[in-house]
Amino acid sequence: MTRDDLKRLIQGPFATVPTAFDARLKLDLGVMAERTRWWVASGLVAGKAVIKAAAAMGEGPDLSDDEWPQLLHTVVNASGDKAAIVCGLKTKNTLHTIEDARKAQDLGAIGVQIDLPIFHHPTQDDIVRFFSEISDAIDIGIVLYNTWWFGAPSITAASVRRLAEAEHVVAIKWATPPEQDYDDMREFADLVNVIDNANQPVRCHKNGGRGYINSTMHVYPPHDLTLWELLEARRYAEAQALWDRVNKPLGTFMEKAAQRSGGYRVGKAMAALMGHPMGEPRPPTLPLDAQEMAELRDLMVGFGWPVPADLTLTC
């Protein structure tokens, strides 16, 4: 597919979905298939949203090189060709990233999310060469993940423009360090889909952005589908109010929960509270305790979400 074809598919709110584990913390592919079918039935379909599997929020770095292809195969098959499935890849060198991207392509992903080559202490030239060579080797889309907080330099607007000939670089997951202007994205929003990763979906959309990362869509799809409709209609005040009503208190809770244990345990806890348990996180991350679960449940009820009343408060 061309860049324009892929851009039409890889846009909208991104549902970074958890990975289902059983009681032994092994992959539970049956639950993963069931959840995927529910996400698709709930409206997470191509052109309106993206389902992103095996990314960090989905415990992708915790998956072995034998596990993530099984996970991706399950999600793709369960989606029934109705969803845009993007696979998060682990940080590797160019050659091994190409191998993984080709595996994801063969398994039916429409795109792959790829970090900056953080362990190589890259220059801007290295970053451009890294993504250009991967683009030349595959036929699916690349979501460039600007992971500057791991020690690599943030990609500059000029470097993104240099990727114009890298046909399969179709999106960039965008957040910037304090010394870089977030609004630099205006210089390349015409070239690639800018996906907000800085909790600023309204600002991103006003600048020409085409999506945003969230921690809620896998739990209660109507929230983010409505938010995206408001953004597309340029009803920005309403969109900001909806975002603030849910994401500000949820963000505060996440910051508090992170003081006890890190990782992405809140996403799994929210799914469990909605009646869709996906197992506990793999260690060293701890599941939420009963007090945290009760506090989170109260928040979700306050959002007006249909939280079942008779669930045990465990992941």
Short mmCIF file of C-alpha atoms in Angstrom, two decimals:
data_model
loop_
_atom_site.label_atom_id
_atom_site.label_comp_id
_atom_site.label_asym_id
_atom_site.label_seq_id
_atom_site.Cartn_x
_atom_site.Cartn_y
_atom_site.Cartn_z
CA MET A 1 0.00 0.00 0.00
CA THR A 2 1.02 3.60 -0.53
CA ARG A 3 1.70 6.04 2.25
CA ASP A 4 -1.71 7.64 1.71
CA ASP A 5 -3.45 4.25 1.88
CA LEU A 6 -1.70 3.43 5.14
CA LYS A 7 -2.36 6.87 6.61
CA ARG A 8 -6.09 6.34 6.10
CA LEU A 9 -5.88 3.18 8.20
CA ILE A 10 -3.39 4.21 10.88
CA GLN A 11 -5.24 7.14 12.43
CA GLY A 12 -7.69 7.95 15.21
CA PRO A 13 -7.43 6.99 18.87
CA PHE A 14 -4.96 4.18 19.53
CA ALA A 15 -6.13 1.39 21.84
CA THR A 16 -2.92 0.05 23.34
CA VAL A 17 -4.36 -3.24 24.53
CA PRO A 18 -3.13 -5.34 27.47
CA THR A 19 -1.81 -8.83 26.94
CA ALA A 20 -3.96 -11.54 28.55
CA PHE A 21 -2.19 -13.90 30.95
CA ASP A 22 -3.52 -16.90 32.85
CA ALA A 23 -3.00 -17.65 36.54
CA ARG A 24 0.54 -18.90 35.80
CA LEU A 25 1.32 -15.67 33.89
CA LYS A 26 1.39 -17.57 30.58
CA LEU A 27 -0.26 -16.20 27.44
CA ASP A 28 -4.03 -16.69 27.47
CA LEU A 29 -4.77 -16.58 23.77
CA GLY A 30 -8.40 -17.59 24.23
CA VAL A 31 -9.09 -14.51 26.35
CA MET A 32 -7.07 -12.39 23.92
CA ALA A 33 -9.24 -13.54 21.00
CA GLU A 34 -12.41 -12.93 22.99
CA ARG A 35 -11.32 -9.42 23.95
CA THR A 36 -10.34 -8.60 20.37
CA ARG A 37 -13.74 -9.64 19.06
CA TRP A 38 -15.35 -7.42 21.70
CA TRP A 39 -13.15 -4.44 20.79
CA VAL A 40 -14.09 -4.78 17.12
CA ALA A 41 -17.79 -5.18 17.94
CA SER A 42 -17.49 -2.05 20.10
CA GLY A 43 -16.37 0.04 17.12
CA LEU A 44 -12.58 -0.22 17.10
CA VAL A 45 -12.46 -0.72 13.34
CA ALA A 46 -10.12 0.41 10.59
CA GLY A 47 -10.40 4.10 9.77
CA LYS A 48 -11.88 4.97 13.17
CA ALA A 49 -9.31 3.56 15.58
CA VAL A 50 -6.17 1.46 15.85
CA ILE A 51 -5.66 -1.65 17.97
CA LYS A 52 -2.02 -1.79 19.06
CA ALA A 53 -0.78 -5.10 20.47
CA ALA A 54 2.50 -6.01 22.18
CA ALA A 55 3.42 -2.39 22.92
CA ALA A 56 4.83 -1.27 26.28
CA MET A 57 1.40 -0.59 27.77
CA GLY A 58 0.50 -4.12 26.66
CA GLU A 59 3.61 -5.58 28.35
CA GLY A 60 5.24 -6.14 24.97
CA PRO A 61 8.79 -5.87 26.37
CA ASP A 62 7.89 -8.74 28.73
CA LEU A 63 7.01 -11.08 25.85
CA SER A 64 9.54 -13.52 24.47
CA ASP A 65 10.38 -13.67 20.77
CA ASP A 66 8.21 -16.81 20.61
CA GLU A 67 5.25 -15.18 22.39
CA TRP A 68 4.68 -11.90 20.57
CA PRO A 69 4.05 -13.53 17.16
CA GLN A 70 1.48 -15.84 18.79
CA LEU A 71 -0.20 -12.83 20.37
CA LEU A 72 -0.25 -10.87 17.11
CA HIS A 73 -1.56 -13.87 15.13
CA THR A 74 -4.41 -14.24 17.63
CA VAL A 75 -5.39 -10.56 17.54
CA VAL A 76 -5.27 -10.35 13.74
CA ASN A 77 -7.34 -13.50 13.26
CA ALA A 78 -9.90 -12.53 15.89
CA SER A 79 -10.36 -9.09 14.32
CA GLY A 80 -11.69 -10.69 11.14
CA ASP A 81 -9.93 -8.16 8.88
CA LYS A 82 -12.13 -5.41 10.32
CA ALA A 83 -9.53 -3.64 12.44
CA ALA A 84 -6.25 -1.84 11.84
CA ILE A 85 -3.77 -3.88 13.88
CA VAL A 86 -0.39 -2.36 14.73
CA CYS A 87 2.28 -4.38 16.53
CA GLY A 88 4.76 -2.86 18.95
CA LEU A 89 8.30 -4.13 18.39
CA LYS A 90 11.10 -4.34 20.92
CA THR A 91 14.10 -2.05 20.52
CA LYS A 92 16.72 -3.79 18.37
CA ASN A 93 19.29 -2.97 15.71
CA THR A 94 18.28 -2.31 12.11
CA LEU A 95 18.76 -5.88 10.86
CA HIS A 96 16.80 -7.54 13.65
CA THR A 97 14.09 -4.90 13.56
CA ILE A 98 13.61 -5.62 9.86
CA GLU A 99 13.28 -9.33 10.67
CA ASP A 100 10.62 -8.61 13.29
CA ALA A 101 8.78 -6.16 11.04
CA ARG A 102 8.62 -8.77 8.28
CA LYS A 103 7.23 -11.31 10.76
CA ALA A 104 4.55 -8.83 11.80
CA GLN A 105 3.77 -8.16 8.14
CA ASP A 106 3.43 -11.88 7.38
CA LEU A 107 1.11 -12.26 10.39
CA GLY A 108 -1.27 -9.62 9.06
CA ALA A 109 -0.38 -6.43 10.94
CA ILE A 110 -1.10 -3.24 9.01
CA GLY A 111 1.80 -1.52 10.75
CA VAL A 112 4.54 -1.70 13.37
CA GLN A 113 5.49 0.74 16.10
CA ILE A 114 9.25 1.20 16.28
CA ASP A 115 11.23 3.11 18.92
CA LEU A 116 14.20 5.29 18.19
CA PRO A 117 17.37 3.11 18.19
CA ILE A 118 17.93 4.17 21.79
CA PHE A 119 20.76 1.79 22.70
CA HIS A 120 22.88 3.01 19.77
CA HIS A 121 23.12 6.63 21.02
CA PRO A 122 22.01 7.76 17.56
CA THR A 123 22.66 10.98 15.71
CA GLN A 124 19.92 12.51 13.57
CA ASP A 125 21.58 10.88 10.54
CA ASP A 126 21.46 7.50 12.29
CA ILE A 127 17.75 7.93 13.04
CA VAL A 128 16.92 8.84 9.45
CA ARG A 129 18.99 5.95 8.10
CA PHE A 130 17.44 3.49 10.60
CA PHE A 131 13.85 4.23 9.63
CA SER A 132 14.61 4.61 5.92
CA GLU A 133 16.23 1.18 5.71
CA ILE A 134 13.37 -0.48 7.56
CA SER A 135 10.86 1.29 5.32
CA ASP A 136 12.61 0.00 2.21
CA ALA A 137 12.44 -3.58 3.52
CA ILE A 138 8.70 -3.87 4.29
CA ASP A 139 5.30 -3.15 2.78
CA ILE A 140 3.35 -2.15 5.91
CA GLY A 141 3.27 1.09 7.85
CA ILE A 142 5.76 2.32 10.44
CA VAL A 143 4.70 4.34 13.48
CA LEU A 144 7.88 6.11 14.56
CA TYR A 145 7.93 6.24 18.37
CA ASN A 146 9.85 9.33 19.49
CA THR A 147 11.25 7.74 22.66
CA TRP A 148 13.71 10.52 23.57
CA TRP A 149 13.26 9.94 27.34
CA PHE A 150 15.36 6.76 27.08
CA GLY A 151 18.43 8.83 26.20
CA ALA A 152 18.26 9.16 22.41
CA PRO A 153 17.91 12.65 20.95
CA SER A 154 14.36 13.62 20.03
CA ILE A 155 13.84 13.47 16.29
CA THR A 156 13.74 16.98 14.82
CA ALA A 157 11.18 18.34 12.40
CA ALA A 158 13.92 18.55 9.76
CA SER A 159 14.73 14.85 10.21
CA VAL A 160 11.07 13.89 9.85
CA ARG A 161 10.97 15.84 6.58
CA ARG A 162 14.05 13.90 5.44
CA LEU A 163 11.93 10.74 5.74
CA ALA A 164 9.72 11.91 2.87
CA GLU A 165 11.15 9.19 0.62
CA ALA A 166 10.67 6.51 3.30
CA GLU A 167 7.26 5.55 1.93
CA HIS A 168 6.23 3.32 4.83
CA VAL A 169 6.93 5.81 7.61
CA VAL A 170 3.32 6.92 7.90
CA ALA A 171 2.91 8.11 11.49
CA ILE A 172 4.87 9.46 14.42
CA LYS A 173 3.94 9.03 18.07
CA TRP A 174 4.69 12.55 19.23
CA ALA A 175 5.94 13.97 22.49
CA THR A 176 8.86 16.35 22.93
CA PRO A 177 11.47 17.16 25.59
CA PRO A 178 11.17 20.52 27.37
CA GLU A 179 13.69 22.22 25.10
CA GLN A 180 11.78 21.31 21.92
CA ASP A 181 8.54 22.97 20.84
CA TYR A 182 5.64 20.51 20.62
CA ASP A 183 4.22 22.64 17.82
CA ASP A 184 7.19 21.73 15.59
CA MET A 185 4.82 19.01 14.39
CA ARG A 186 3.18 21.60 12.15
CA GLU A 187 6.22 21.33 9.89
CA PHE A 188 5.51 17.69 9.01
CA ALA A 189 1.83 17.03 9.81
CA ASP A 190 1.14 17.06 6.07
CA LEU A 191 3.65 14.26 5.52
CA VAL A 192 2.85 11.75 8.29
CA ASN A 193 0.00 11.23 10.72
CA VAL A 194 0.99 12.81 14.03
CA ILE A 195 -0.32 10.77 16.96
CA ASP A 196 -0.30 12.67 20.26
CA ASN A 197 1.61 10.97 23.08
CA ALA A 198 1.68 13.93 25.45
CA ASN A 199 -1.91 14.00 26.77
CA GLN A 200 -2.68 16.89 24.41
CA PRO A 201 -5.07 15.42 21.81
CA VAL A 202 -6.85 18.72 21.19
CA ARG A 203 -3.63 20.68 20.64
CA CYS A 204 -2.37 17.93 18.35
CA HIS A 205 -5.54 17.90 16.25
CA LYS A 206 -5.52 21.68 15.94
CA ASN A 207 -1.97 21.37 14.56
CA GLY A 208 -3.08 18.85 11.93
CA GLY A 209 -2.61 15.68 14.01
CA ARG A 210 -4.51 12.52 13.21
CA GLY A 211 -4.78 10.59 16.46
CA TYR A 212 -3.76 10.18 20.07
CA ILE A 213 -2.56 7.58 22.57
CA ASN A 214 -4.84 6.78 25.50
CA SER A 215 -5.22 4.36 28.39
CA THR A 216 -9.01 4.04 28.30
CA MET A 217 -10.16 2.79 24.91
CA HIS A 218 -9.65 -0.91 25.62
CA VAL A 219 -11.81 -0.49 28.73
CA TYR A 220 -14.73 1.68 27.56
CA PRO A 221 -14.57 2.40 23.80
CA PRO A 222 -17.45 4.92 23.71
CA HIS A 223 -15.38 7.48 25.62
CA ASP A 224 -12.61 7.72 23.04
CA LEU A 225 -14.83 7.18 20.01
CA THR A 226 -16.92 10.15 21.15
CA LEU A 227 -13.80 12.21 21.82
CA TRP A 228 -12.51 11.48 18.32
CA GLU A 229 -15.84 12.46 16.77
CA LEU A 230 -15.66 15.78 18.62
CA LEU A 231 -12.11 16.37 17.41
CA GLU A 232 -13.02 15.55 13.82
CA ALA A 233 -15.96 17.96 14.05
CA ARG A 234 -13.55 20.58 15.47
CA ARG A 235 -15.70 20.94 18.56
CA TYR A 236 -12.55 21.52 20.51
CA ALA A 237 -14.00 23.00 23.71
CA GLU A 238 -16.28 19.98 24.14
CA ALA A 239 -13.45 17.58 23.33
CA GLN A 240 -11.16 19.22 25.90
CA ALA A 241 -13.89 19.13 28.55
CA LEU A 242 -14.49 15.42 27.93
CA TRP A 243 -10.77 14.66 28.05
CA ASP A 244 -10.30 16.65 31.26
CA ARG A 245 -13.31 15.06 32.98
CA VAL A 246 -11.88 11.54 32.61
CA ASN A 247 -8.17 11.76 31.95
CA LYS A 248 -7.13 14.33 34.52
CA PRO A 249 -8.44 12.42 37.56
CA LEU A 250 -7.32 9.14 36.03
CA GLY A 251 -3.84 10.58 35.48
CA THR A 252 -3.68 11.69 39.10
CA PHE A 253 -4.64 8.19 40.22
CA MET A 254 -2.00 6.63 37.97
CA GLU A 255 0.70 8.89 39.40
CA LYS A 256 -0.31 7.84 42.90
CA ALA A 257 -0.45 4.14 41.97
CA ALA A 258 3.01 4.37 40.37
CA GLN A 259 4.51 5.15 43.78
CA ARG A 260 3.73 1.58 44.90
CA SER A 261 4.65 -0.21 41.66
CA GLY A 262 5.38 0.83 38.11
CA GLY A 263 4.46 -0.76 34.82
CA TYR A 264 1.03 -0.59 33.23
CA ARG A 265 -1.02 -2.33 35.89
CA VAL A 266 -3.83 0.24 35.96
CA GLY A 267 -4.98 -0.71 32.46
CA LYS A 268 -5.47 -4.32 33.47
CA ALA A 269 -7.22 -3.27 36.67
CA MET A 270 -9.69 -1.10 34.73
CA ALA A 271 -10.46 -3.99 32.38
CA ALA A 272 -11.09 -6.29 35.34
CA LEU A 273 -13.41 -3.76 36.98
CA MET A 274 -15.46 -3.65 33.76
CA GLY A 275 -15.87 -7.43 33.93
CA HIS A 276 -13.14 -8.28 31.43
CA PRO A 277 -10.17 -9.59 33.47
CA MET A 278 -6.95 -10.19 31.53
CA GLY A 279 -4.77 -11.52 34.32
CA GLU A 280 -2.13 -9.92 36.49
CA PRO A 281 0.95 -8.11 35.15
CA ARG A 282 4.22 -9.99 34.96
CA PRO A 283 6.77 -9.25 37.71
CA PRO A 284 8.31 -7.13 38.94
CA THR A 285 5.11 -5.11 38.49
CA LEU A 286 2.48 -5.68 41.19
CA PRO A 287 -1.27 -5.85 40.59
CA LEU A 288 -3.40 -3.20 42.27
CA ASP A 289 -4.35 -4.07 45.84
CA ALA A 290 -7.93 -4.02 47.16
CA GLN A 291 -7.72 -0.41 48.34
CA GLU A 292 -6.39 0.79 44.98
CA MET A 293 -9.04 -1.22 43.14
CA ALA A 294 -11.81 0.32 45.25
CA GLU A 295 -10.51 3.83 44.62
CA LEU A 296 -10.22 3.18 40.89
CA ARG A 297 -13.72 1.71 40.77
CA ASP A 298 -15.15 4.83 42.41
CA LEU A 299 -13.43 6.95 39.77
CA MET A 300 -14.84 4.90 36.90
CA VAL A 301 -18.35 4.96 38.36
CA GLY A 302 -17.97 8.73 38.64
CA PHE A 303 -17.17 8.89 34.91
CA GLY A 304 -20.58 7.37 34.26
CA TRP A 305 -19.15 4.14 32.88
CA PRO A 306 -21.24 0.96 33.29
CA VAL A 307 -19.07 -0.66 35.96
CA PRO A 308 -20.64 -3.91 37.26
CA ALA A 309 -21.57 -3.68 40.92
CA ASP A 310 -20.92 -7.26 42.01
CA LEU A 311 -17.28 -7.89 41.06
CA THR A 312 -14.53 -8.97 43.42
CA LEU A 313 -12.01 -6.15 43.59
CA THR A 314 -9.03 -8.03 42.17
CA CYS A 315 -7.30 -8.10 38.79
#
